[in-house]
PDB file of C-alpha atoms and ligand atoms in Angstrom:
ATOM      1  CA  MET A   1      44.680  38.731 -14.213  1.00 78.00           C
ATOM      2  CA  GLU A   2      45.213  37.307 -10.777  1.00 90.00           C
ATOM      3  CA  LYS A   3      42.755  34.578  -9.855  1.00 95.00           C
ATOM      4  CA  LYS A   4      40.135  35.336  -7.202  1.00 97.00           C
ATOM      5  CA  LYS A   5      40.796  33.614  -3.894  1.00 98.00           C
ATOM      6  CA  VAL A   6      38.155  31.444  -2.218  1.00 98.00           C
ATOM      7  CA  LEU A   7      38.443  30.052   1.303  1.00 98.00           C
ATOM      8  CA  VAL A   8      36.421  26.936   2.146  1.00 98.00           C
ATOM      9  CA  THR A   9      36.150  26.374   5.898  1.00 97.00           C
ATOM     10  CA  TYR A  10      35.452  22.643   5.761  1.00 96.00           C
ATOM     11  CA  ASN A  11      37.124  19.710   4.034  1.00 95.00           C
ATOM     12  CA  MET A  12      34.727  18.361   1.409  1.00 92.00           C
ATOM     13  CA  TRP A  13      34.761  15.907  -1.440  1.00 95.00           C
ATOM     14  CA  ARG A  14      36.226  17.868  -4.313  1.00 96.00           C
ATOM     15  CA  GLU A  15      33.965  16.743  -7.206  1.00 96.00           C
ATOM     16  CA  GLY A  16      31.344  19.455  -6.635  1.00 96.00           C
ATOM     17  CA  TYR A  17      34.094  22.094  -6.473  1.00 97.00           C
ATOM     18  CA  ALA A  18      35.733  21.130  -9.800  1.00 97.00           C
ATOM     19  CA  GLU A  19      34.592  24.189 -11.736  1.00 97.00           C
ATOM     20  CA  LEU A  20      35.330  26.559  -8.860  1.00 98.00           C
ATOM     21  CA  MET A  21      38.838  25.085  -8.539  1.00 98.00           C
ATOM     22  CA  ARG A  22      39.437  25.446 -12.276  1.00 97.00           C
ATOM     23  CA  LYS A  23      38.521  29.109 -12.267  1.00 97.00           C
ATOM     24  CA  TYR A  24      39.752  30.343  -8.890  1.00 98.00           C
ATOM     25  CA  ASP A  25      42.421  29.802  -6.311  1.00 98.00           C
ATOM     26  CA  VAL A  26      40.565  27.697  -3.717  1.00 98.00           C
ATOM     27  CA  THR A  27      41.940  26.885  -0.250  1.00 98.00           C
ATOM     28  CA  PHE A  28      40.603  23.914   1.741  1.00 98.00           C
ATOM     29  CA  PRO A  29      41.890  22.659   5.107  1.00 97.00           C
ATOM     30  CA  SER A  30      44.793  20.212   4.644  1.00 96.00           C
ATOM     31  CA  GLU A  31      44.031  16.585   3.994  1.00 93.00           C
ATOM     32  CA  GLY A  32      42.938  14.791   7.154  1.00 95.00           C
ATOM     33  CA  VAL A  33      41.888  18.022   8.872  1.00 97.00           C
ATOM     34  CA  GLU A  34      38.124  18.353   9.189  1.00 95.00           C
ATOM     35  CA  SER A  35      37.852  22.135   9.201  1.00 97.00           C
ATOM     36  CA  PHE A  36      39.630  25.411   9.827  1.00 98.00           C
ATOM     37  CA  THR A  37      39.082  26.885  13.268  1.00 98.00           C
ATOM     38  CA  TYR A  38      37.601  30.356  13.640  1.00 98.00           C
ATOM     39  CA  ASP A  39      41.029  31.728  14.624  1.00 98.00           C
ATOM     40  CA  GLU A  40      42.680  30.169  11.581  1.00 98.00           C
ATOM     41  CA  VAL A  41      40.095  31.732   9.265  1.00 98.00           C
ATOM     42  CA  LEU A  42      40.463  35.053  11.083  1.00 98.00           C
ATOM     43  CA  ALA A  43      44.209  34.976  10.440  1.00 98.00           C
ATOM     44  CA  MET A  44      43.823  34.127   6.724  1.00 98.00           C
ATOM     45  CA  ILE A  45      40.694  35.949   5.586  1.00 98.00           C
ATOM     46  CA  ALA A  46      42.375  39.286   4.691  1.00 98.00           C
ATOM     47  CA  ASP A  47      43.589  37.795   1.390  1.00 98.00           C
ATOM     48  CA  TYR A  48      40.287  36.273   0.263  1.00 98.00           C
ATOM     49  CA  ASP A  49      37.564  37.505  -2.105  1.00 98.00           C
ATOM     50  CA  ALA A  50      35.072  34.782  -1.172  1.00 98.00           C
ATOM     51  CA  LEU A  51      34.341  32.650   1.876  1.00 98.00           C
ATOM     52  CA  GLN A  52      32.438  29.394   1.792  1.00 98.00           C
ATOM     53  CA  SER A  53      31.218  28.902   5.340  1.00 98.00           C
ATOM     54  CA  MET A  54      29.489  25.993   7.034  1.00 96.00           C
ATOM     55  CA  TYR A  55      26.141  26.509   8.796  1.00 93.00           C
ATOM     56  CA  ASP A  56      27.801  26.468  12.210  1.00 93.00           C
ATOM     57  CA  PHE A  57      30.806  28.653  11.378  1.00 97.00           C
ATOM     58  CA  PRO A  58      30.347  32.146  12.874  1.00 98.00           C
ATOM     59  CA  VAL A  59      30.717  34.869  10.263  1.00 98.00           C
ATOM     60  CA  ASP A  60      30.586  37.798  12.656  1.00 98.00           C
ATOM     61  CA  ARG A  61      31.585  41.454  12.697  1.00 98.00           C
ATOM     62  CA  ARG A  62      35.115  40.648  13.872  1.00 98.00           C
ATOM     63  CA  LEU A  63      35.703  38.244  10.999  1.00 98.00           C
ATOM     64  CA  MET A  64      34.259  40.607   8.401  1.00 98.00           C
ATOM     65  CA  ASP A  65      36.343  43.485   9.790  1.00 98.00           C
ATOM     66  CA  ALA A  66      39.424  41.363   9.152  1.00 98.00           C
ATOM     67  CA  ALA A  67      38.345  40.799   5.520  1.00 98.00           C
ATOM     68  CA  PRO A  68      38.773  43.989   3.450  1.00 98.00           C
ATOM     69  CA  LYS A  69      38.580  42.122   0.110  1.00 98.00           C
ATOM     70  CA  LEU A  70      35.647  39.868   1.004  1.00 98.00           C
ATOM     71  CA  LYS A  71      32.743  40.243  -1.463  1.00 98.00           C
ATOM     72  CA  ILE A  72      30.688  37.083  -0.942  1.00 98.00           C
ATOM     73  CA  VAL A  73      29.929  34.582   1.807  1.00 98.00           C
ATOM     74  CA  SER A  74      28.486  31.459   0.229  1.00 98.00           C
ATOM     75  CA  ASN A  75      26.914  29.583   3.134  1.00 98.00           C
ATOM     76  CA  TYR A  76      26.745  25.795   2.943  1.00 97.00           C
ATOM     77  CA  ALA A  77      23.174  25.622   4.278  1.00 96.00           C
ATOM     78  CA  VAL A  78      19.739  27.004   3.750  1.00 96.00           C
ATOM     79  CA  GLY A  79      19.866  28.548   7.253  1.00 96.00           C
ATOM     80  CA  TYR A  80      22.149  31.528   7.862  1.00 96.00           C
ATOM     81  CA  ASP A  81      21.812  32.293  11.560  1.00 95.00           C
ATOM     82  CA  ASN A  82      25.601  31.822  11.807  1.00 96.00           C
ATOM     83  CA  ILE A  83      26.093  35.067   9.841  1.00 98.00           C
ATOM     84  CA  ASP A  84      25.651  38.654  10.997  1.00 98.00           C
ATOM     85  CA  ILE A  85      23.444  39.580   8.038  1.00 98.00           C
ATOM     86  CA  PRO A  86      22.873  43.260   8.913  1.00 98.00           C
ATOM     87  CA  TYR A  87      26.616  43.832   9.210  1.00 98.00           C
ATOM     88  CA  ALA A  88      27.361  41.912   5.977  1.00 98.00           C
ATOM     89  CA  THR A  89      24.780  44.092   4.244  1.00 98.00           C
ATOM     90  CA  GLU A  90      26.286  47.260   5.720  1.00 98.00           C
ATOM     91  CA  ARG A  91      29.689  46.137   4.477  1.00 98.00           C
ATOM     92  CA  GLY A  92      28.295  45.340   1.012  1.00 98.00           C
ATOM     93  CA  ILE A  93      29.072  41.639   1.360  1.00 98.00           C
ATOM     94  CA  GLN A  94      26.702  39.366  -0.536  1.00 98.00           C
ATOM     95  CA  VAL A  95      25.462  36.347   1.437  1.00 98.00           C
ATOM     96  CA  THR A  96      24.014  33.322  -0.356  1.00 98.00           C
ATOM     97  CA  ASN A  97      22.528  30.010   0.801  1.00 98.00           C
ATOM     98  CA  THR A  98      21.576  26.612  -0.647  1.00 98.00           C
ATOM     99  CA  PRO A  99      17.799  26.108  -0.599  1.00 96.00           C
ATOM    100  CA  ASP A 100      17.542  23.685  -3.536  1.00 96.00           C
ATOM    101  CA  PRO A 101      19.674  20.739  -2.408  1.00 97.00           C
ATOM    102  CA  VAL A 102      18.412  20.672   1.187  1.00 97.00           C
ATOM    103  CA  THR A 103      14.637  20.861   0.762  1.00 98.00           C
ATOM    104  CA  GLU A 104      13.653  17.258  -0.020  1.00 98.00           C
ATOM    105  CA  PRO A 105      16.284  15.505   2.170  1.00 98.00           C
ATOM    106  CA  THR A 106      15.381  17.609   5.207  1.00 98.00           C
ATOM    107  CA  ALA A 107      11.717  16.753   4.683  1.00 98.00           C
ATOM    108  CA  GLU A 108      12.742  13.065   4.461  1.00 98.00           C
ATOM    109  CA  GLN A 109      14.485  13.423   7.812  1.00 98.00           C
ATOM    110  CA  ALA A 110      11.369  15.014   9.328  1.00 98.00           C
ATOM    111  CA  MET A 111       9.249  12.127   8.035  1.00 98.00           C
ATOM    112  CA  GLY A 112      11.807   9.583   9.278  1.00 98.00           C
ATOM    113  CA  LEU A 113      11.712  11.098  12.750  1.00 98.00           C
ATOM    114  CA  LEU A 114       7.930  11.243  12.715  1.00 98.00           C
ATOM    115  CA  LEU A 115       7.573   7.558  11.797  1.00 98.00           C
ATOM    116  CA  ALA A 116      10.233   6.547  14.331  1.00 98.00           C
ATOM    117  CA  VAL A 117       8.484   8.529  17.065  1.00 98.00           C
ATOM    118  CA  SER A 118       4.859   7.712  16.280  1.00 98.00           C
ATOM    119  CA  ARG A 119       5.515   3.944  16.071  1.00 98.00           C
ATOM    120  CA  ARG A 120       8.230   3.961  18.779  1.00 97.00           C
ATOM    121  CA  ILE A 121      10.685   2.379  16.353  1.00 97.00           C
ATOM    122  CA  SER A 122      13.936   3.511  17.999  1.00 97.00           C
ATOM    123  CA  GLU A 123      12.735   2.713  21.500  1.00 96.00           C
ATOM    124  CA  LEU A 124      11.529  -0.783  20.573  1.00 96.00           C
ATOM    125  CA  ASP A 125      14.683  -1.490  18.578  1.00 96.00           C
ATOM    126  CA  ARG A 126      16.731  -0.574  21.653  1.00 95.00           C
ATOM    127  CA  ARG A 127      14.648  -2.686  23.990  1.00 95.00           C
ATOM    128  CA  LEU A 128      14.507  -5.671  21.647  1.00 95.00           C
ATOM    129  CA  ARG A 129      18.263  -6.048  21.965  1.00 96.00           C
ATOM    130  CA  ILE A 130      18.043  -6.542  25.732  1.00 95.00           C
ATOM    131  CA  PRO A 131      16.908 -10.054  26.854  1.00 94.00           C
ATOM    132  CA  GLY A 132      13.393  -9.634  28.261  1.00 92.00           C
ATOM    133  CA  GLY A 133      13.369  -5.970  27.213  1.00 91.00           C
ATOM    134  CA  VAL A 134      10.119  -6.127  25.258  1.00 91.00           C
ATOM    135  CA  LYS A 135       6.861  -7.703  26.325  1.00 87.00           C
ATOM    136  CA  VAL A 136       4.592  -8.294  23.353  1.00 85.00           C
ATOM    137  CA  GLU A 137       1.025  -7.774  24.480  1.00 88.00           C
ATOM    138  CA  LEU A 138      -1.837  -6.226  22.565  1.00 93.00           C
ATOM    139  CA  LEU A 139      -2.012  -3.255  24.852  1.00 93.00           C
ATOM    140  CA  SER A 140       1.675  -2.544  25.322  1.00 92.00           C
ATOM    141  CA  ASN A 141       4.107  -0.543  23.199  1.00 94.00           C
ATOM    142  CA  LEU A 142       1.286   1.382  21.583  1.00 96.00           C
ATOM    143  CA  GLY A 143       2.047   4.160  19.170  1.00 97.00           C
ATOM    144  CA  HIS A 144      -0.234   6.576  17.338  1.00 98.00           C
ATOM    145  CA  THR A 145      -1.639   6.237  13.812  1.00 98.00           C
ATOM    146  CA  LEU A 146      -0.678   9.046  11.462  1.00 98.00           C
ATOM    147  CA  TYR A 147      -3.447   8.331   8.941  1.00 98.00           C
ATOM    148  CA  GLY A 148      -6.280  10.793   9.520  1.00 98.00           C
ATOM    149  CA  SER A 149      -4.295  12.901  12.006  1.00 98.00           C
ATOM    150  CA  THR A 150      -3.376  16.568  11.563  1.00 98.00           C
ATOM    151  CA  LEU A 151       0.077  17.928  10.927  1.00 98.00           C
ATOM    152  CA  GLY A 152       0.600  21.524  12.029  1.00 98.00           C
ATOM    153  CA  ILE A 153       3.488  23.139  10.200  1.00 98.00           C
ATOM    154  CA  ILE A 154       5.076  26.241  11.672  1.00 98.00           C
ATOM    155  CA  GLY A 155       6.885  27.794   8.717  1.00 98.00           C
ATOM    156  CA  MET A 156       5.270  26.630   5.486  1.00 98.00           C
ATOM    157  CA  GLY A 157       8.246  27.468   3.269  1.00 97.00           C
ATOM    158  CA  ARG A 158      10.024  25.070   0.948  1.00 97.00           C
ATOM    159  CA  ILE A 159      10.920  22.435   3.552  1.00 98.00           C
ATOM    160  CA  GLY A 160       7.566  22.796   5.328  1.00 98.00           C
ATOM    161  CA  ARG A 161       5.763  22.152   2.051  1.00 98.00           C
ATOM    162  CA  ALA A 162       8.024  19.218   1.151  1.00 98.00           C
ATOM    163  CA  PHE A 163       7.159  17.674   4.532  1.00 98.00           C
ATOM    164  CA  ALA A 164       3.463  18.419   3.929  1.00 98.00           C
ATOM    165  CA  ARG A 165       3.586  16.480   0.626  1.00 98.00           C
ATOM    166  CA  ARG A 166       4.931  13.441   2.453  1.00 98.00           C
ATOM    167  CA  ALA A 167       2.374  13.789   5.231  1.00 98.00           C
ATOM    168  CA  ILE A 168      -0.469  14.041   2.697  1.00 98.00           C
ATOM    169  CA  ALA A 169       0.789  10.783   1.163  1.00 98.00           C
ATOM    170  CA  CYS A 170       0.385   9.250   4.650  1.00 98.00           C
ATOM    171  CA  GLY A 171      -3.236  10.419   4.836  1.00 98.00           C
ATOM    172  CA  MET A 172      -2.598  13.370   7.157  1.00 98.00           C
ATOM    173  CA  LYS A 173      -4.422  16.707   7.086  1.00 98.00           C
ATOM    174  CA  ILE A 174      -2.412  19.927   7.029  1.00 98.00           C
ATOM    175  CA  MET A 175      -2.749  23.139   9.005  1.00 98.00           C
ATOM    176  CA  TYR A 176      -0.037  25.773   9.064  1.00 98.00           C
ATOM    177  CA  HIS A 177       1.099  28.981  10.645  1.00 98.00           C
ATOM    178  CA  ASN A 178       3.340  31.492   8.903  1.00 95.00           C
ATOM    179  CA  ARG A 179       4.200  35.118   9.352  1.00 92.00           C
ATOM    180  CA  HIS A 180       2.353  35.689   6.075  1.00 93.00           C
ATOM    181  CA  ARG A 181      -0.584  33.718   4.803  1.00 97.00           C
ATOM    182  CA  LEU A 182       0.127  31.809   1.585  1.00 97.00           C
ATOM    183  CA  ASP A 183      -1.592  32.302  -1.711  1.00 96.00           C
ATOM    184  CA  GLU A 184      -4.987  30.598  -1.848  1.00 97.00           C
ATOM    185  CA  ARG A 185      -3.796  28.505  -4.779  1.00 97.00           C
ATOM    186  CA  ILE A 186      -0.986  27.013  -2.660  1.00 97.00           C
ATOM    187  CA  GLU A 187      -3.342  26.470   0.271  1.00 98.00           C
ATOM    188  CA  ARG A 188      -5.706  24.566  -2.026  1.00 98.00           C
ATOM    189  CA  GLN A 189      -2.868  22.501  -3.458  1.00 97.00           C
ATOM    190  CA  TYR A 190      -2.008  21.255   0.048  1.00 97.00           C
ATOM    191  CA  GLY A 191      -5.541  21.352   1.421  1.00 98.00           C
ATOM    192  CA  ALA A 192      -3.841  23.462   4.090  1.00 98.00           C
ATOM    193  CA  GLU A 193      -5.707  25.549   6.620  1.00 98.00           C
ATOM    194  CA  TYR A 194      -4.076  28.788   7.798  1.00 98.00           C
ATOM    195  CA  VAL A 195      -4.423  29.179  11.574  1.00 98.00           C
ATOM    196  CA  SER A 196      -2.939  31.221  14.413  1.00 98.00           C
ATOM    197  CA  LEU A 197      -0.051  29.728  16.349  1.00 98.00           C
ATOM    198  CA  ASP A 198      -2.361  29.241  19.300  1.00 98.00           C
ATOM    199  CA  VAL A 199      -4.940  27.270  17.288  1.00 98.00           C
ATOM    200  CA  LEU A 200      -2.190  25.186  15.701  1.00 98.00           C
ATOM    201  CA  LEU A 201      -0.613  24.266  19.030  1.00 98.00           C
ATOM    202  CA  ARG A 202      -3.966  23.344  20.569  1.00 98.00           C
ATOM    203  CA  ASN A 203      -5.242  21.256  17.647  1.00 98.00           C
ATOM    204  CA  ALA A 204      -2.365  19.639  15.753  1.00 98.00           C
ATOM    205  CA  ASP A 205      -1.527  16.007  16.457  1.00 98.00           C
ATOM    206  CA  VAL A 206       1.963  16.623  15.116  1.00 99.00           C
ATOM    207  CA  VAL A 207       3.683  20.012  15.315  1.00 99.00           C
ATOM    208  CA  SER A 208       6.620  20.503  12.966  1.00 99.00           C
ATOM    209  CA  LEU A 209       9.055  23.414  13.213  1.00 98.00           C
ATOM    210  CA  ASN A 210      10.255  24.588   9.823  1.00 98.00           C
ATOM    211  CA  SER A 211      11.063  28.233  10.565  1.00 97.00           C
ATOM    212  CA  PRO A 212      14.394  30.006  10.412  1.00 96.00           C
ATOM    213  CA  HIS A 213      16.012  30.919  13.718  1.00 96.00           C
ATOM    214  CA  ASN A 214      16.197  34.640  14.498  1.00 95.00           C
ATOM    215  CA  SER A 215      15.435  36.978  17.385  1.00 95.00           C
ATOM    216  CA  GLU A 216      11.681  36.598  16.784  1.00 95.00           C
ATOM    217  CA  THR A 217      11.664  32.798  16.673  1.00 97.00           C
ATOM    218  CA  HIS A 218      14.191  32.155  19.470  1.00 98.00           C
ATOM    219  CA  HIS A 219      12.603  29.699  21.975  1.00 98.00           C
ATOM    220  CA  MET A 220       9.246  30.072  20.236  1.00 98.00           C
ATOM    221  CA  ILE A 221       8.346  26.720  21.804  1.00 98.00           C
ATOM    222  CA  GLY A 222       8.695  26.956  25.573  1.00 98.00           C
ATOM    223  CA  GLU A 223       6.732  26.011  28.670  1.00 98.00           C
ATOM    224  CA  GLU A 224       3.672  28.073  27.752  1.00 98.00           C
ATOM    225  CA  GLN A 225       3.429  26.710  24.185  1.00 98.00           C
ATOM    226  CA  LEU A 226       4.048  23.111  25.266  1.00 98.00           C
ATOM    227  CA  ARG A 227       1.240  23.407  27.806  1.00 98.00           C
ATOM    228  CA  LYS A 228      -1.170  24.285  24.993  1.00 98.00           C
ATOM    229  CA  MET A 229      -0.339  21.149  22.989  1.00 98.00           C
ATOM    230  CA  LYS A 230      -2.348  17.923  23.217  1.00 98.00           C
ATOM    231  CA  PRO A 231      -1.064  15.260  25.625  1.00 98.00           C
ATOM    232  CA  THR A 232      -0.908  12.965  22.590  1.00 98.00           C
ATOM    233  CA  ALA A 233       1.006  15.501  20.460  1.00 98.00           C
ATOM    234  CA  ILE A 234       4.324  14.869  18.751  1.00 99.00           C
ATOM    235  CA  LEU A 235       6.818  17.691  18.204  1.00 99.00           C
ATOM    236  CA  ILE A 236       9.265  17.474  15.268  1.00 99.00           C
ATOM    237  CA  ASN A 237      12.187  19.864  14.815  1.00 98.00           C
ATOM    238  CA  THR A 238      14.468  19.693  11.774  1.00 98.00           C
ATOM    239  CA  ALA A 239      15.053  23.469  11.579  1.00 98.00           C
ATOM    240  CA  ARG A 240      17.198  24.977  14.348  1.00 97.00           C
ATOM    241  CA  GLY A 241      17.589  23.843  17.948  1.00 98.00           C
ATOM    242  CA  ALA A 242      17.201  27.296  19.447  1.00 98.00           C
ATOM    243  CA  LEU A 243      13.562  27.447  18.310  1.00 98.00           C
ATOM    244  CA  ILE A 244      12.845  25.281  21.377  1.00 98.00           C
ATOM    245  CA  ASP A 245      13.592  25.762  25.056  1.00 98.00           C
ATOM    246  CA  GLU A 246      15.048  22.267  25.465  1.00 98.00           C
ATOM    247  CA  TYR A 247      14.748  22.210  29.260  1.00 98.00           C
ATOM    248  CA  ALA A 248      11.035  23.013  29.003  1.00 98.00           C
ATOM    249  CA  LEU A 249      10.645  20.316  26.337  1.00 98.00           C
ATOM    250  CA  ALA A 250      12.412  17.680  28.445  1.00 98.00           C
ATOM    251  CA  LYS A 251      10.097  18.514  31.349  1.00 98.00           C
ATOM    252  CA  ALA A 252       6.971  18.370  29.136  1.00 98.00           C
ATOM    253  CA  LEU A 253       8.049  14.989  27.729  1.00 98.00           C
ATOM    254  CA  ARG A 254       8.834  13.615  31.178  1.00 98.00           C
ATOM    255  CA  ASP A 255       5.573  14.849  32.701  1.00 98.00           C
ATOM    256  CA  GLY A 256       3.415  13.645  29.785  1.00 97.00           C
ATOM    257  CA  GLU A 257       2.346  17.169  28.780  1.00 98.00           C
ATOM    258  CA  ILE A 258       3.115  16.101  25.219  1.00 98.00           C
ATOM    259  CA  TRP A 259       3.550  12.545  24.023  1.00 98.00           C
ATOM    260  CA  ALA A 260       6.863  12.488  22.167  1.00 98.00           C
ATOM    261  CA  ALA A 261       9.371  14.422  20.077  1.00 99.00           C
ATOM    262  CA  GLY A 262      11.721  13.892  17.141  1.00 98.00           C
ATOM    263  CA  LEU A 263      14.683  16.250  17.037  1.00 98.00           C
ATOM    264  CA  ASP A 264      17.452  16.672  14.498  1.00 98.00           C
ATOM    265  CA  VAL A 265      18.762  19.951  15.893  1.00 98.00           C
ATOM    266  CA  PHE A 266      19.795  21.260  19.289  1.00 98.00           C
ATOM    267  CA  GLU A 267      20.619  24.646  20.693  1.00 97.00           C
ATOM    268  CA  ASN A 268      24.163  23.602  21.564  1.00 95.00           C
ATOM    269  CA  GLY A 269      25.426  22.075  18.315  1.00 91.00           C
ATOM    270  CA  ASN A 270      24.969  18.327  18.419  1.00 90.00           C
ATOM    271  CA  PHE A 271      24.553  18.171  22.184  1.00 95.00           C
ATOM    272  CA  PRO A 272      21.017  17.797  23.521  1.00 98.00           C
ATOM    273  CA  VAL A 273      20.538  18.849  27.139  1.00 98.00           C
ATOM    274  CA  PRO A 274      21.214  15.808  29.401  1.00 97.00           C
ATOM    275  CA  GLU A 275      17.579  15.798  30.577  1.00 98.00           C
ATOM    276  CA  LEU A 276      16.537  14.664  27.078  1.00 98.00           C
ATOM    277  CA  LEU A 277      19.000  11.766  26.987  1.00 97.00           C
ATOM    278  CA  ALA A 278      17.206   9.944  29.778  1.00 94.00           C
ATOM    279  CA  LEU A 279      13.847   9.882  27.983  1.00 98.00           C
ATOM    280  CA  ASP A 280      12.488   7.091  25.784  1.00 95.00           C
ATOM    281  CA  ASN A 281       9.852   9.275  24.131  1.00 97.00           C
ATOM    282  CA  VAL A 282      12.314  11.349  22.152  1.00 98.00           C
ATOM    283  CA  VAL A 283      14.168  10.270  18.999  1.00 98.00           C
ATOM    284  CA  MET A 284      17.253  12.322  18.239  1.00 98.00           C
ATOM    285  CA  THR A 285      19.666  12.612  15.328  1.00 98.00           C
ATOM    286  CA  PRO A 286      22.761  14.836  15.242  1.00 97.00           C
ATOM    287  CA  HIS A 287      21.729  17.402  12.602  1.00 97.00           C
ATOM    288  CA  THR A 288      21.767  14.857   9.785  1.00 97.00           C
ATOM    289  CA  GLY A 289      18.888  16.295   7.758  1.00 97.00           C
ATOM    290  CA  THR A 290      21.159  16.785   4.748  1.00 97.00           C
ATOM    291  CA  GLN A 291      23.611  14.010   5.538  1.00 96.00           C
ATOM    292  CA  THR A 292      23.368  11.935   2.367  1.00 97.00           C
ATOM    293  CA  VAL A 293      25.949  11.147  -0.293  1.00 97.00           C
ATOM    294  CA  GLU A 294      23.864  12.879  -2.953  1.00 97.00           C
ATOM    295  CA  VAL A 295      23.331  16.057  -0.961  1.00 97.00           C
ATOM    296  CA  ARG A 296      27.012  16.423  -0.141  1.00 96.00           C
ATOM    297  CA  HIS A 297      27.803  16.526  -3.875  1.00 97.00           C
ATOM    298  CA  GLU A 298      24.833  18.768  -4.696  1.00 97.00           C
ATOM    299  CA  MET A 299      25.595  21.279  -1.944  1.00 97.00           C
ATOM    300  CA  ALA A 300      29.249  21.547  -2.994  1.00 97.00           C
ATOM    301  CA  ALA A 301      28.160  22.282  -6.558  1.00 97.00           C
ATOM    302  CA  HIS A 302      25.559  24.749  -5.321  1.00 98.00           C
ATOM    303  CA  VAL A 303      27.876  26.805  -3.072  1.00 98.00           C
ATOM    304  CA  SER A 304      30.397  26.860  -5.929  1.00 98.00           C
ATOM    305  CA  ARG A 305      27.787  27.989  -8.443  1.00 98.00           C
ATOM    306  CA  ASN A 306      26.730  30.848  -6.153  1.00 98.00           C
ATOM    307  CA  ILE A 307      30.334  32.115  -6.036  1.00 98.00           C
ATOM    308  CA  ILE A 308      30.962  31.715  -9.773  1.00 98.00           C
ATOM    309  CA  ASN A 309      27.697  33.393 -10.753  1.00 98.00           C
ATOM    310  CA  PHE A 310      28.290  36.197  -8.285  1.00 98.00           C
ATOM    311  CA  PHE A 311      31.608  37.076  -9.922  1.00 98.00           C
ATOM    312  CA  GLU A 312      30.661  36.225 -13.515  1.00 97.00           C
ATOM    313  CA  GLY A 313      26.943  37.021 -13.668  1.00 97.00           C
ATOM    314  CA  GLY A 314      24.020  34.612 -13.304  1.00 97.00           C
ATOM    315  CA  ASP A 315      21.448  33.553 -10.747  1.00 97.00           C
ATOM    316  CA  ILE A 316      22.475  33.311  -7.111  1.00 98.00           C
ATOM    317  CA  ASP A 317      20.513  32.477  -3.955  1.00 98.00           C
ATOM    318  CA  LYS A 318      20.603  35.900  -2.331  1.00 98.00           C
ATOM    319  CA  VAL A 319      20.034  36.127   1.394  1.00 97.00           C
ATOM    320  CA  ASN A 320      20.619  39.904   1.626  1.00 96.00           C
ATOM    321  CA  LEU A 321      20.302  42.849  -0.717  1.00 94.00           C
ATOM    322  CA  VAL A 322      23.641  44.624  -1.038  1.00 93.00           C
TER     323      VAL A 322
HETATM  324  C1  GLV B   1      21.046  22.820   7.497  1.00 72.89           C
HETATM  325  O1  GLV B   1      20.841  22.874   8.649  1.00 72.89           O
HETATM  326  C2  GLV B   1      20.777  23.902   6.607  1.00 72.89           C
HETATM  327  O2  GLV B   1      20.451  25.004   7.085  1.00 72.89           O
HETATM  328  O3  GLV B   1      20.904  23.694   5.397  1.00 72.89           O
END
């Protein structure tokens, strides 16, 4: 029987793909090329049974229309806002994601950003390198203590809870807002109070975004929401950039409406709006929440496993019901 054909859009270390490569005919970009372009994938996809897409690779109607044999899109991410899910479902294409490998590392990134922001670590590191850049006085360069403060999590899913565990270890209290209230048992486990978005924004010392991006959550933090937050509040975003209106955030940070922010994601890929670049009270990383050696191997194995189990039977991380 002819081997199934799998197209991987990005050049990855091959170890995690070993089993997939043994079983199927897998195409990666040539050595030295980072990734296929959209047009290259569009030109090739007709022959493929499976596509392994990156989180920022658009799997849209046009691409799926060019893919009569396509049965599964195995997305290399927990998020899947790069994929037209309703159309994939209509076409009977299974979409899968990678929740397991990304949960703990993304929460680590959120905690890293929070510590860097609350104790001004990046700013002071930058200034320390400039002669005369830092004055050490008891009342200068003050940060905010996390111990005893309240973390408000918007989206208390797997990553939200993993961040909550770290925050609890730092002595923080947890409140959360979700579309659906969690089981009482889980609330008790985290000592987490369920509140409306309004109450969370007004009362949390740290607001963390851990929601997926979709039409309902697009720009969920804008001028109006930022105005409700405390002037001492910190905003952390390790989910998707488009949850925030970045221009409104830059203005709120500049005008002292909120105290600081830590951002790993931006609406325009890895490019924050220029207004943010000029500010000292924001720490930014270029979507590196899962950028560790371990995660790269684990995610490769995970996307492969989703494809193998889809064709051969076994558990997969289903995003849609087809
Ligand atoms: C990363 O952004 C992911 O969605 O896994």
